[in-house]
Short mmCIF file of C-alpha atoms in Angstrom, two decimals:
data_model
loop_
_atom_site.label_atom_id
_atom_site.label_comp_id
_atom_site.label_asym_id
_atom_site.label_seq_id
_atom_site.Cartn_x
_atom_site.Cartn_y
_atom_site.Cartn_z
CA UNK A 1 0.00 0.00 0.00
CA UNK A 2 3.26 2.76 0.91
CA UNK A 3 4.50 1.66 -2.15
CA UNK A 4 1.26 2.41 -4.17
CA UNK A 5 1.22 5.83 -2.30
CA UNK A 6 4.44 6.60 -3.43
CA UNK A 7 3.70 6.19 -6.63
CA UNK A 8 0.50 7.78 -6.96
CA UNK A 9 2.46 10.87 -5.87
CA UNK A 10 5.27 10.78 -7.71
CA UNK A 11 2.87 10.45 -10.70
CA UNK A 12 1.18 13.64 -9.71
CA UNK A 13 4.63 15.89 -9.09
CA UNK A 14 5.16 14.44 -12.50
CA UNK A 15 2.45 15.61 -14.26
CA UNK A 16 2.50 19.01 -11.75
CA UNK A 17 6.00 19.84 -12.72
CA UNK A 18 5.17 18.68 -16.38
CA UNK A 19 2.30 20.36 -16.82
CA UNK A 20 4.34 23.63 -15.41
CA UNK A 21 7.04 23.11 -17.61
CA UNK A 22 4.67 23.28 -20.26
CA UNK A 23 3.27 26.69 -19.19
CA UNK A 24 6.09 28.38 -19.03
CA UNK A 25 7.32 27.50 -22.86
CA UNK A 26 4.12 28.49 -23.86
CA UNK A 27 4.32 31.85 -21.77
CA UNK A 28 7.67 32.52 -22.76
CA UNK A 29 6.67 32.37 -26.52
CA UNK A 30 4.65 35.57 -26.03
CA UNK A 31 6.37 39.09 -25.64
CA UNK A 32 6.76 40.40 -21.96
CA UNK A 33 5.04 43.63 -22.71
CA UNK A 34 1.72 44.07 -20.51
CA UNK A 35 -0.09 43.26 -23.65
CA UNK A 36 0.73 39.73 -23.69
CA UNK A 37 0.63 39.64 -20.21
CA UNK A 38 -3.35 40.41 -20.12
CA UNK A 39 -5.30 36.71 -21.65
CA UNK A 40 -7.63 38.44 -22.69
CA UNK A 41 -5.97 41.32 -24.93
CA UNK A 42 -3.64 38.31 -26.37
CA UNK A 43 -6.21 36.93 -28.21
CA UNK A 44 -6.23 40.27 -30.01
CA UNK A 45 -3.43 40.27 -31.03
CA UNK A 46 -0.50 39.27 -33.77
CA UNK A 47 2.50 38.13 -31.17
CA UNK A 48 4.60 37.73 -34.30
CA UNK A 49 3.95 40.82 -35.83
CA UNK A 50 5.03 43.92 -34.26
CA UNK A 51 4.46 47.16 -36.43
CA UNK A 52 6.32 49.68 -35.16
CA UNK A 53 8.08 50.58 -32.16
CA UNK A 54 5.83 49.90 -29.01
CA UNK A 55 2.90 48.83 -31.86
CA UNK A 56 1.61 44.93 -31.97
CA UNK A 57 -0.95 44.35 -34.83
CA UNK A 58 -4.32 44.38 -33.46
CA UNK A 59 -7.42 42.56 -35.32
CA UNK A 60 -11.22 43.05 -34.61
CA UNK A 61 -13.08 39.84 -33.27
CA UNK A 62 -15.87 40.85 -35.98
CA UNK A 63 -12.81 40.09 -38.80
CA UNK A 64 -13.42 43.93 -39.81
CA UNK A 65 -10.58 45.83 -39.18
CA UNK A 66 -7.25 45.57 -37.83
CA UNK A 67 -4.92 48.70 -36.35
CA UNK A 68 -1.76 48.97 -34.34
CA UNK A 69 -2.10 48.25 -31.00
CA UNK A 70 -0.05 50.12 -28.20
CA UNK A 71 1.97 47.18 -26.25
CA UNK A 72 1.44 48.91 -22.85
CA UNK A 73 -2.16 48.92 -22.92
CA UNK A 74 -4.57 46.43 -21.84
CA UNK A 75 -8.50 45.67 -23.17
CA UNK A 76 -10.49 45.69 -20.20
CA UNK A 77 -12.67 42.86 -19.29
CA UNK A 78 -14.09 43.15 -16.08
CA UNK A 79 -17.79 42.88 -16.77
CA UNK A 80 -19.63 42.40 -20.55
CA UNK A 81 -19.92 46.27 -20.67
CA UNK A 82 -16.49 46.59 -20.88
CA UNK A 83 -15.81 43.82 -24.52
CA UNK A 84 -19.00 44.01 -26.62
CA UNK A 85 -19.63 42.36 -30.16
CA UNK A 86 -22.87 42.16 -31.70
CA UNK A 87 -23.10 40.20 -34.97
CA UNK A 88 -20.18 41.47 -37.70
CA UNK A 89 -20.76 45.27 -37.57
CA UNK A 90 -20.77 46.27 -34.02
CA UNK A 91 -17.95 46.10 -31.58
CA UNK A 92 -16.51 48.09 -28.56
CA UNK A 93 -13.77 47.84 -26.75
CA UNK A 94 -12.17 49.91 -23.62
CA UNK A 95 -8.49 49.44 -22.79
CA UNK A 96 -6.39 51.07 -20.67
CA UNK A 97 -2.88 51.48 -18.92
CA UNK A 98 -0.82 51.84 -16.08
CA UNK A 99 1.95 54.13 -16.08
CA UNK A 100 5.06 53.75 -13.57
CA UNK A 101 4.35 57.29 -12.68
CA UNK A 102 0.80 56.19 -11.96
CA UNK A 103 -0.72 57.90 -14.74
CA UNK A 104 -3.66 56.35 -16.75
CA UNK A 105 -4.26 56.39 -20.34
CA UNK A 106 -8.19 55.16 -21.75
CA UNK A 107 -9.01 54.14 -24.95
CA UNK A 108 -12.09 53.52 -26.32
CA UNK A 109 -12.89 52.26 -29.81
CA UNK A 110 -16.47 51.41 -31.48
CA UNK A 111 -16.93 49.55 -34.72
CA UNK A 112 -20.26 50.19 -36.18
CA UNK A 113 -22.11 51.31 -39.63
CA UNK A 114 -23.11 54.76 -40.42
CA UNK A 115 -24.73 55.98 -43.49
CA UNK A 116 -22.41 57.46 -45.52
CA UNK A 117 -24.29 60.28 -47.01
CA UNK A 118 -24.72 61.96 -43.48
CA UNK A 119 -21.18 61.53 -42.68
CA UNK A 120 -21.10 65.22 -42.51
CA UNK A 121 -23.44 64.94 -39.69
CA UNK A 122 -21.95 62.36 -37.67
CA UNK A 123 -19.07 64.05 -37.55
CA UNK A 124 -19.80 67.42 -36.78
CA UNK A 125 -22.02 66.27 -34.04
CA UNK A 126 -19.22 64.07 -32.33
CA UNK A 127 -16.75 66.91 -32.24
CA UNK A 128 -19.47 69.66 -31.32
CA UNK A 129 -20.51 67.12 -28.39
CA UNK A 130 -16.88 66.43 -27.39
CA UNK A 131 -15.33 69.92 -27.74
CA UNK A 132 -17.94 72.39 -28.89
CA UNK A 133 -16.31 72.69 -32.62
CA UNK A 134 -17.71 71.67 -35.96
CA UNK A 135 -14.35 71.48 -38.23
CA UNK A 136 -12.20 68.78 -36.67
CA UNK A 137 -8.68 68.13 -38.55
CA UNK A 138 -8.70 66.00 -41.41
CA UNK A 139 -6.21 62.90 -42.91
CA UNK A 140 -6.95 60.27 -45.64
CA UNK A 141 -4.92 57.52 -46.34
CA UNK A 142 -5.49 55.25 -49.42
CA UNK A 143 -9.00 53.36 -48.33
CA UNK A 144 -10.24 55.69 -44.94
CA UNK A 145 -11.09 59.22 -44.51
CA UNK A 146 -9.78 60.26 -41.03
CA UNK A 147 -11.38 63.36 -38.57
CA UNK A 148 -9.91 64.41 -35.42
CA UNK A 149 -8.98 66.73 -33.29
CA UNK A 150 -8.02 67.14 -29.01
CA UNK A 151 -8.66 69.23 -25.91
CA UNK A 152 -8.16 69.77 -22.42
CA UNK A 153 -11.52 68.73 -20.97
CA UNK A 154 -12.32 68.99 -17.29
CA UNK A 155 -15.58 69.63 -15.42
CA UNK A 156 -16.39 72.48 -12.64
CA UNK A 157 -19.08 70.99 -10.50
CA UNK A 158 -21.16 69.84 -13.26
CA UNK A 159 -19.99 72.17 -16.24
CA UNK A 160 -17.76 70.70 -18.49
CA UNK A 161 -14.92 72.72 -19.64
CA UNK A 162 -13.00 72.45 -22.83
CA UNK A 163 -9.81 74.55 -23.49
CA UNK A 164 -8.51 74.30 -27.17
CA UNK A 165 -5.91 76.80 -26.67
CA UNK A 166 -3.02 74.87 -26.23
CA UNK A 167 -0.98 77.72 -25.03
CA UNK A 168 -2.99 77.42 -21.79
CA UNK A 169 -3.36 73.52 -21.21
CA UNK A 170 -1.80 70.80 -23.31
CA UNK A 171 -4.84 68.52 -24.47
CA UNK A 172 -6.09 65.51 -22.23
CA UNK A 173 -8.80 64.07 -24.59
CA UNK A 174 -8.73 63.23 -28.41
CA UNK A 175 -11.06 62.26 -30.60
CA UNK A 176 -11.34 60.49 -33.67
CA UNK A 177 -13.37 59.36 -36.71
CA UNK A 178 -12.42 56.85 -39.10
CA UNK A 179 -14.54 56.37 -42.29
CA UNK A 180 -13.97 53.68 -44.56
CA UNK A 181 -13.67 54.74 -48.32
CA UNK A 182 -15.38 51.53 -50.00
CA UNK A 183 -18.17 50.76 -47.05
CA UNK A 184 -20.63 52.14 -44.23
CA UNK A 185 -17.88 51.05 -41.72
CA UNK A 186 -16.63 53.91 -39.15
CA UNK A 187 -14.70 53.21 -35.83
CA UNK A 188 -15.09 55.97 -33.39
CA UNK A 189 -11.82 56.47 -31.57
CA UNK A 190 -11.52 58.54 -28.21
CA UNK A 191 -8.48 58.94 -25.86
CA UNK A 192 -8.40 60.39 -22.34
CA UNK A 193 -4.96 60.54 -20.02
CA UNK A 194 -4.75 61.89 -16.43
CA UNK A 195 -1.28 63.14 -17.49
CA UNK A 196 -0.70 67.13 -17.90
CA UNK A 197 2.35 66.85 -20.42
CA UNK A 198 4.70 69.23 -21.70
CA UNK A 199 4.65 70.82 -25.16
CA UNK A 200 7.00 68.41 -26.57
CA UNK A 201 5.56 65.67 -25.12
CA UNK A 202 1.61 66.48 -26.14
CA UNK A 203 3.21 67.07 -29.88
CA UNK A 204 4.97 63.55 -29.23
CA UNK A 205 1.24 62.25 -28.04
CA UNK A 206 -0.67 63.41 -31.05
CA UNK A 207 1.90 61.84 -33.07
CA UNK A 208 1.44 58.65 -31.11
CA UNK A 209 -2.12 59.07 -31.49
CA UNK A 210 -2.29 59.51 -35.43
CA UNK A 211 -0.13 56.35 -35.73
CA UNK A 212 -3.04 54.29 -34.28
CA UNK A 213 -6.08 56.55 -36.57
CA UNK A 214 -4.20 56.03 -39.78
CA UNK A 215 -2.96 52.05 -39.12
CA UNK A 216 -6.70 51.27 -38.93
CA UNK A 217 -7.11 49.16 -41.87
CA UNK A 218 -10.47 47.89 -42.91
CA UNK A 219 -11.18 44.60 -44.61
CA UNK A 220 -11.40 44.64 -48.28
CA UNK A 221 -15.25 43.50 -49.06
#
């Protein structure tokens, strides 16, 4: 009977320290970014494909788009609010990061279809709602047509408060829309940091940000 014990265990340490062996190749085959490190976000994304500097490729769950993916960011899943996908057309996502400074970044990015004969519309009412102007800046690349623009947003009491003049505040918030040339297909694209950065650092921040807007890359229908 000792002997069977013995053996039972040693055939459980076995498979234990197997199965841990196992884990950690397969862990060690991913990058150690916080990316990877999230389960979740991983199944976003292309481990064997990194852009650009700091850039993974990213593709939608819906098989709609993909886009460059910042490596220090995570997709939130906490609750279904947070990851939602509805059929092909529709998807949101929220991700976020932690900074060693403890400053947080938030993205947010929605997949949907919008008719493209009030595209005028949409867009003026997305940057009138987020910062109270109708002629965002504009970008194309060869298949999307690309509006956006930033602000420091804050709210006293209840008011919100938006200050475009960057000579006062560098912005916290940006806002983008991405149109797809041959479709309806439009991602909505917003960005909000906690971080008050210098000059240089908010011009090295939009340029961050435009990297992601113009890698978004529909699917060819």
């Amino acid at each position: 009977m000792k002997k069977r014990t013995k053996t039972i265990i040693a055939t459980i340490a076995g498979t234990v320290i197997l199965t841990g062996a196992i884990w950690l190749i397969n862990e060690s085959r991913y990058p150690n970014v916080p990316a990877f490190n999230n389960h979740f976000t991983r199944m976003f994304l292309n481990k064997d494909k990194k852009v650009d500097d700091g850039f993974y490729e990213f593709k939608s769950k819906t098989g709609q788009y993909t886009m460059w993916f910042p490596e220090e960011y995570q997709i939130i899943h906490k609750d279904a609010s947070d990851y939602v996908k509805d059929n092909t057309y529709y998807e949101f996502l929220k991700a976020s990061n932690n900074s060693c400074d403890g400053y947080k970044g938030y993205i947010d990015i929605e997949l949907s279809e919008k008719k493209t004969n009030k595209e005028k519309i949409y867009v003026e009412g997305l940057f009138k709602n987020r910062f109270y102007i109708n002629d965002p800046q504009k970008l194309q690349t060869d298949t999307t047509r690309i509006y956006y623009d930033s602000a420091y947003v804050y709210f006293k009491g209840t008011n919100k408060r938006v200050i475009t003049d960057f000579n006062k505040r560098t912005p916290s918030t940006y806002a983008g829309y991405i149109a797809d040339k041959s479709s309806e297909r439009v991602i909505e694209f917003y960005f909000d940091s906690t971080q008050q950065l210098s000059e240089k650092s908010a011009e090295e921040r939009e340029e961050w940000i435009i990297k992601i807007l113009k890698s978004i890359t529909f699917k060819t229908e």
